[in-house]
Amino acid sequence: MIFKQLFDQKSSTYTYLIASAKGREALIIDPVIENVNQYVQLLKELNLNLVKVIDTHIHADHVTGASKLKDITKCITIMGDHSPANTVEIKVKDDEYINLDTLKIRAMYTPGHTSDSYSFLMDNYLFSGDTLLINGTGRTDFQNGNAKDAYNSIFNKLLKLPEETFLYPAHDYKGEKVSTIGKEKKQNPRLQVNSVDEYVEIMNNLNLKKPAEIETNVAKNIRLGA
Ligand code: FE
């Protein structure tokens, strides 16, 4: 398997490139529009054919490269079925599988950060979007975010995965690249709560600044960055 974790400096976004082998089909998760040329170059170097691109949710802090990648490579755009983006070609449902050569990627509906947030599981690699971060969790204060839904998605879905599952989030602001479900269960400060109410209390009192350019980013992302 080919697996590349790519980083966007400006928005601290992780983008993932996956393929079963050199010269085969590839998939990209959460591309950033400014880095599309870099992805295309990398695909060329690895002799990969980009067939699918996934956005885990409508992002607020950067513009997706999905449309631009589609224009260049004719790949299929994918999001979860709660996405407000009308031009997405395939909207997957909870527990539906996405095929990539011999690889199978399971879609998991994990609302809370936004109402359209999905996570994606490939073997023991979890791409959690902004639902579960390393030592943190995605904020729940815009785009129909909901702290109670986030608690359910995290505690009743993602943390039920085997402890050795690798966690690959959509962002990290401190240079962390990967964790595991087991590590997060033990160490993530947001997860050391005894009840859903305690979690909601924390999330509703974060008092974070809104991301810069959230309105324009969301408006563009609803059109997949076109
Ligand atoms: Fe987000």
mmCIF file of C-alpha atoms and ligand atoms in Angstrom:
data_model
loop_
_atom_site.group_PDB
_atom_site.id
_atom_site.type_symbol
_atom_site.label_atom_id
_atom_site.label_comp_id
_atom_site.label_asym_id
_atom_site.label_seq_id
_atom_site.Cartn_x
_atom_site.Cartn_y
_atom_site.Cartn_z
ATOM 1 C CA MET A 1 0.000 0.000 0.000
ATOM 2 C CA ILE A 2 1.061 3.567 -0.677
ATOM 3 C CA PHE A 3 0.191 6.057 2.038
ATOM 4 C CA LYS A 4 1.246 9.719 2.158
ATOM 5 C CA GLN A 5 0.387 12.254 4.807
ATOM 6 C CA LEU A 6 0.682 15.776 3.391
ATOM 7 C CA PHE A 7 0.532 18.997 5.380
ATOM 8 C CA ASP A 8 -0.818 22.442 4.537
ATOM 9 C CA GLN A 9 1.124 25.034 6.546
ATOM 10 C CA LYS A 10 -1.413 27.844 6.319
ATOM 11 C CA SER A 11 -4.412 25.916 7.709
ATOM 12 C CA SER A 12 -2.493 23.100 9.488
ATOM 13 C CA THR A 13 -4.529 20.626 7.436
ATOM 14 C CA TYR A 14 -3.508 17.036 6.825
ATOM 15 C CA THR A 15 -4.329 15.633 3.413
ATOM 16 C CA TYR A 16 -3.993 11.897 2.779
ATOM 17 C CA LEU A 17 -3.104 10.078 -0.397
ATOM 18 C CA ILE A 18 -3.823 6.355 -0.515
ATOM 19 C CA ALA A 19 -3.248 3.750 -3.216
ATOM 20 C CA SER A 20 -2.987 -0.017 -3.183
ATOM 21 C CA ALA A 21 0.275 -0.012 -5.156
ATOM 22 C CA LYS A 22 2.416 1.961 -7.606
ATOM 23 C CA GLY A 23 0.787 2.399 -10.980
ATOM 24 C CA ARG A 24 -2.699 1.825 -9.595
ATOM 25 C CA GLU A 25 -5.762 3.773 -8.489
ATOM 26 C CA ALA A 26 -5.400 6.482 -5.867
ATOM 27 C CA LEU A 27 -7.659 8.316 -3.470
ATOM 28 C CA ILE A 28 -7.134 11.677 -1.750
ATOM 29 C CA ILE A 29 -8.826 12.729 1.488
ATOM 30 C CA ASP A 30 -9.289 16.439 2.336
ATOM 31 C CA PRO A 31 -7.234 18.158 -0.389
ATOM 32 C CA VAL A 32 -6.386 21.866 -0.011
ATOM 33 C CA ILE A 33 -6.889 23.951 -3.156
ATOM 34 C CA GLU A 34 -3.530 25.758 -2.955
ATOM 35 C CA ASN A 35 -1.687 22.402 -2.946
ATOM 36 C CA VAL A 36 -3.408 20.729 -5.886
ATOM 37 C CA ASN A 37 -0.393 21.108 -8.173
ATOM 38 C CA GLN A 38 1.765 19.407 -5.547
ATOM 39 C CA TYR A 39 -0.685 16.459 -5.398
ATOM 40 C CA VAL A 40 -0.744 16.173 -9.189
ATOM 41 C CA GLN A 41 3.059 16.126 -9.246
ATOM 42 C CA LEU A 42 3.157 13.426 -6.567
ATOM 43 C CA LEU A 43 0.585 11.318 -8.435
ATOM 44 C CA LYS A 44 2.742 11.599 -11.548
ATOM 45 C CA GLU A 45 5.897 10.579 -9.668
ATOM 46 C CA LEU A 46 4.147 7.510 -8.261
ATOM 47 C CA ASN A 47 2.467 6.770 -11.577
ATOM 48 C CA LEU A 48 -0.918 6.830 -9.848
ATOM 49 C CA ASN A 49 -4.320 7.436 -11.343
ATOM 50 C CA LEU A 50 -6.471 9.557 -9.030
ATOM 51 C CA VAL A 51 -9.961 8.057 -9.149
ATOM 52 C CA LYS A 52 -11.616 9.357 -5.988
ATOM 53 C CA VAL A 53 -11.442 12.401 -3.736
ATOM 54 C CA ILE A 54 -13.175 12.638 -0.361
ATOM 55 C CA ASP A 55 -13.957 15.616 1.837
ATOM 56 C CA THR A 56 -14.701 14.546 5.413
ATOM 57 C CA HIS A 57 -16.957 17.608 5.874
ATOM 58 C CA ILE A 58 -17.484 21.172 4.656
ATOM 59 C CA HIS A 59 -14.362 22.861 5.976
ATOM 60 C CA ALA A 60 -14.375 26.340 7.499
ATOM 61 C CA ASP A 61 -10.662 27.060 7.529
ATOM 62 C CA HIS A 62 -9.510 26.261 4.004
ATOM 63 C CA VAL A 63 -10.925 25.700 0.544
ATOM 64 C CA THR A 64 -11.106 22.135 -0.736
ATOM 65 C CA GLY A 65 -9.163 21.126 -3.831
ATOM 66 C CA ALA A 66 -11.818 18.561 -4.823
ATOM 67 C CA SER A 67 -13.216 20.413 -7.848
ATOM 68 C CA LYS A 68 -9.802 21.410 -9.137
ATOM 69 C CA LEU A 69 -8.583 17.800 -8.820
ATOM 70 C CA LYS A 70 -11.682 16.607 -10.620
ATOM 71 C CA ASP A 71 -11.049 19.056 -13.472
ATOM 72 C CA ILE A 72 -7.476 17.830 -13.854
ATOM 73 C CA THR A 73 -7.857 14.070 -13.249
ATOM 74 C CA LYS A 74 -11.581 13.326 -13.827
ATOM 75 C CA CYS A 75 -11.715 11.744 -10.368
ATOM 76 C CA ILE A 76 -15.057 11.190 -8.638
ATOM 77 C CA THR A 77 -15.953 13.485 -5.725
ATOM 78 C CA ILE A 78 -17.285 11.864 -2.551
ATOM 79 C CA MET A 79 -18.767 13.137 0.696
ATOM 80 C CA GLY A 80 -21.163 11.763 3.284
ATOM 81 C CA ASP A 81 -24.884 11.892 2.606
ATOM 82 C CA HIS A 82 -25.461 14.810 5.006
ATOM 83 C CA SER A 83 -23.256 17.110 2.929
ATOM 84 C CA PRO A 84 -24.943 20.307 1.688
ATOM 85 C CA ALA A 85 -22.709 20.249 -1.416
ATOM 86 C CA ASN A 86 -24.958 19.613 -4.415
ATOM 87 C CA THR A 87 -22.215 18.879 -6.920
ATOM 88 C CA VAL A 88 -20.774 15.932 -4.976
ATOM 89 C CA GLU A 89 -21.100 12.931 -7.272
ATOM 90 C CA ILE A 90 -21.308 10.207 -4.647
ATOM 91 C CA LYS A 91 -22.807 10.741 -1.218
ATOM 92 C CA VAL A 92 -22.004 7.737 0.936
ATOM 93 C CA LYS A 93 -24.121 6.533 3.828
ATOM 94 C CA ASP A 94 -23.085 5.431 7.280
ATOM 95 C CA ASP A 95 -21.381 2.016 7.046
ATOM 96 C CA GLU A 96 -21.148 2.111 3.259
ATOM 97 C CA TYR A 97 -17.860 0.970 1.681
ATOM 98 C CA ILE A 98 -15.766 2.806 -0.889
ATOM 99 C CA ASN A 99 -13.618 0.565 -3.064
ATOM 100 C CA LEU A 100 -10.138 1.396 -4.308
ATOM 101 C CA ASP A 101 -8.598 -1.565 -6.152
ATOM 102 C CA THR A 102 -8.376 -4.170 -3.399
ATOM 103 C CA LEU A 103 -8.729 -1.619 -0.584
ATOM 104 C CA LYS A 104 -12.007 -1.039 1.179
ATOM 105 C CA ILE A 105 -12.803 2.159 3.052
ATOM 106 C CA ARG A 106 -15.742 2.242 5.435
ATOM 107 C CA ALA A 107 -17.702 5.482 5.786
ATOM 108 C CA MET A 108 -18.765 6.305 9.353
ATOM 109 C CA TYR A 109 -21.240 9.085 10.054
ATOM 110 C CA THR A 110 -19.734 11.055 12.944
ATOM 111 C CA PRO A 111 -21.655 14.338 13.318
ATOM 112 C CA GLY A 112 -20.877 16.915 15.984
ATOM 113 C CA HIS A 113 -18.031 19.078 14.700
ATOM 114 C CA THR A 114 -20.432 19.806 11.822
ATOM 115 C CA SER A 115 -23.708 18.080 10.991
ATOM 116 C CA ASP A 116 -22.149 16.602 7.831
ATOM 117 C CA SER A 117 -18.941 15.180 9.352
ATOM 118 C CA TYR A 118 -17.902 11.700 8.299
ATOM 119 C CA SER A 119 -14.899 9.612 9.319
ATOM 120 C CA PHE A 120 -13.340 6.956 7.103
ATOM 121 C CA LEU A 121 -11.799 3.673 8.187
ATOM 122 C CA MET A 122 -9.404 1.673 6.034
ATOM 123 C CA ASP A 123 -8.216 -1.476 7.834
ATOM 124 C CA ASN A 124 -6.751 -0.018 11.034
ATOM 125 C CA TYR A 125 -6.285 3.513 9.691
ATOM 126 C CA LEU A 126 -8.949 5.937 10.886
ATOM 127 C CA PHE A 127 -9.291 9.245 9.047
ATOM 128 C CA SER A 128 -11.314 11.150 11.602
ATOM 129 C CA GLY A 129 -11.678 14.534 9.916
ATOM 130 C CA ASP A 130 -12.167 17.049 12.721
ATOM 131 C CA THR A 131 -14.303 14.721 14.839
ATOM 132 C CA LEU A 132 -11.383 13.369 16.857
ATOM 133 C CA LEU A 133 -8.029 15.149 16.900
ATOM 134 C CA ILE A 134 -4.757 14.244 18.638
ATOM 135 C CA ASN A 135 -5.088 15.525 22.214
ATOM 136 C CA GLY A 136 -8.219 17.372 21.190
ATOM 137 C CA THR A 137 -11.585 17.217 19.459
ATOM 138 C CA GLY A 138 -13.204 19.353 16.766
ATOM 139 C CA ARG A 139 -15.018 22.464 17.936
ATOM 140 C CA THR A 140 -18.799 22.330 17.749
ATOM 141 C CA ASP A 141 -19.784 25.990 17.576
ATOM 142 C CA PHE A 142 -20.634 26.495 13.888
ATOM 143 C CA GLN A 143 -22.078 24.746 10.783
ATOM 144 C CA ASN A 144 -24.765 23.005 12.871
ATOM 145 C CA GLY A 145 -22.138 21.674 15.221
ATOM 146 C CA ASN A 146 -23.491 19.955 18.303
ATOM 147 C CA ALA A 147 -21.476 18.909 21.340
ATOM 148 C CA LYS A 148 -23.882 16.114 22.293
ATOM 149 C CA ASP A 149 -23.685 14.614 18.793
ATOM 150 C CA ALA A 150 -19.905 14.965 18.946
ATOM 151 C CA TYR A 151 -19.830 13.056 22.240
ATOM 152 C CA ASN A 152 -21.888 10.243 20.719
ATOM 153 C CA SER A 153 -19.746 10.095 17.589
ATOM 154 C CA ILE A 154 -16.537 10.000 19.607
ATOM 155 C CA PHE A 155 -17.500 7.824 22.571
ATOM 156 C CA ASN A 156 -20.038 5.494 20.983
ATOM 157 C CA LYS A 157 -18.401 5.083 17.583
ATOM 158 C CA LEU A 158 -14.741 6.050 17.202
ATOM 159 C CA LEU A 159 -13.553 4.997 20.660
ATOM 160 C CA LYS A 160 -15.265 1.611 20.167
ATOM 161 C CA LEU A 161 -12.730 0.798 17.447
ATOM 162 C CA PRO A 162 -9.798 -1.425 18.482
ATOM 163 C CA GLU A 163 -7.258 0.437 20.645
ATOM 164 C CA GLU A 164 -4.468 -0.187 18.135
ATOM 165 C CA THR A 165 -6.370 1.668 15.374
ATOM 166 C CA PHE A 166 -4.195 4.479 13.994
ATOM 167 C CA LEU A 167 -5.735 7.929 14.244
ATOM 168 C CA TYR A 168 -5.077 10.289 11.345
ATOM 169 C CA PRO A 169 -6.937 13.570 11.888
ATOM 170 C CA ALA A 170 -7.585 16.409 9.405
ATOM 171 C CA HIS A 171 -5.572 18.883 11.465
ATOM 172 C CA ASP A 172 -2.842 19.210 13.979
ATOM 173 C CA TYR A 173 -1.528 22.497 15.302
ATOM 174 C CA LYS A 174 1.393 21.132 17.320
ATOM 175 C CA GLY A 175 3.218 18.930 14.839
ATOM 176 C CA GLU A 176 1.684 15.617 15.954
ATOM 177 C CA LYS A 177 1.201 13.297 13.000
ATOM 178 C CA VAL A 178 -0.478 10.142 14.219
ATOM 179 C CA SER A 179 -1.918 8.619 17.358
ATOM 180 C CA THR A 180 -3.986 5.561 18.240
ATOM 181 C CA ILE A 181 -7.454 5.135 19.666
ATOM 182 C CA GLY A 182 -5.930 3.585 22.799
ATOM 183 C CA LYS A 183 -3.568 6.514 23.351
ATOM 184 C CA GLU A 184 -6.317 9.078 22.900
ATOM 185 C CA LYS A 185 -8.617 7.230 25.294
ATOM 186 C CA LYS A 186 -5.939 7.481 27.970
ATOM 187 C CA GLN A 187 -4.314 10.852 27.240
ATOM 188 C CA ASN A 188 -6.650 13.145 25.306
ATOM 189 C CA PRO A 189 -7.736 15.739 27.917
ATOM 190 C CA ARG A 190 -11.126 16.271 26.246
ATOM 191 C CA LEU A 191 -11.969 12.598 26.638
ATOM 192 C CA GLN A 192 -11.397 12.416 30.394
ATOM 193 C CA VAL A 193 -15.046 13.194 31.170
ATOM 194 C CA ASN A 194 -17.585 11.132 33.093
ATOM 195 C CA SER A 195 -20.733 12.114 31.246
ATOM 196 C CA VAL A 196 -22.130 13.637 28.090
ATOM 197 C CA ASP A 197 -23.167 16.713 30.107
ATOM 198 C CA GLU A 198 -19.602 17.248 31.279
ATOM 199 C CA TYR A 199 -18.397 17.076 27.666
ATOM 200 C CA VAL A 200 -21.080 19.496 26.464
ATOM 201 C CA GLU A 201 -20.112 21.916 29.243
ATOM 202 C CA ILE A 202 -16.475 21.893 28.090
ATOM 203 C CA MET A 203 -17.343 22.303 24.413
ATOM 204 C CA ASN A 204 -19.836 25.104 24.984
ATOM 205 C CA ASN A 205 -17.294 27.154 26.916
ATOM 206 C CA LEU A 206 -14.249 27.040 24.647
ATOM 207 C CA ASN A 207 -14.737 30.663 23.511
ATOM 208 C CA LEU A 208 -12.652 30.192 20.363
ATOM 209 C CA LYS A 209 -12.156 32.819 17.681
ATOM 210 C CA LYS A 210 -13.968 32.132 14.417
ATOM 211 C CA PRO A 211 -11.622 30.895 11.665
ATOM 212 C CA ALA A 212 -10.498 33.661 9.317
ATOM 213 C CA GLU A 213 -12.558 33.794 6.127
ATOM 214 C CA ILE A 214 -15.050 31.197 7.386
ATOM 215 C CA GLU A 215 -17.936 32.628 5.336
ATOM 216 C CA THR A 216 -16.074 32.638 2.013
ATOM 217 C CA ASN A 217 -14.465 29.246 2.700
ATOM 218 C CA VAL A 218 -17.804 27.586 3.499
ATOM 219 C CA ALA A 219 -19.500 29.198 0.481
ATOM 220 C CA LYS A 220 -16.706 27.931 -1.786
ATOM 221 C CA ASN A 221 -16.640 24.481 -0.190
ATOM 222 C CA ILE A 222 -20.357 23.993 -0.767
ATOM 223 C CA ARG A 223 -19.351 24.191 -4.443
ATOM 224 C CA LEU A 224 -16.380 21.871 -3.706
ATOM 225 C CA GLY A 225 -13.991 24.767 -4.215
ATOM 226 C CA ALA A 226 -15.179 25.512 -7.764
HETATM 227 FE FE FE B 1 -13.465 21.354 10.221
#
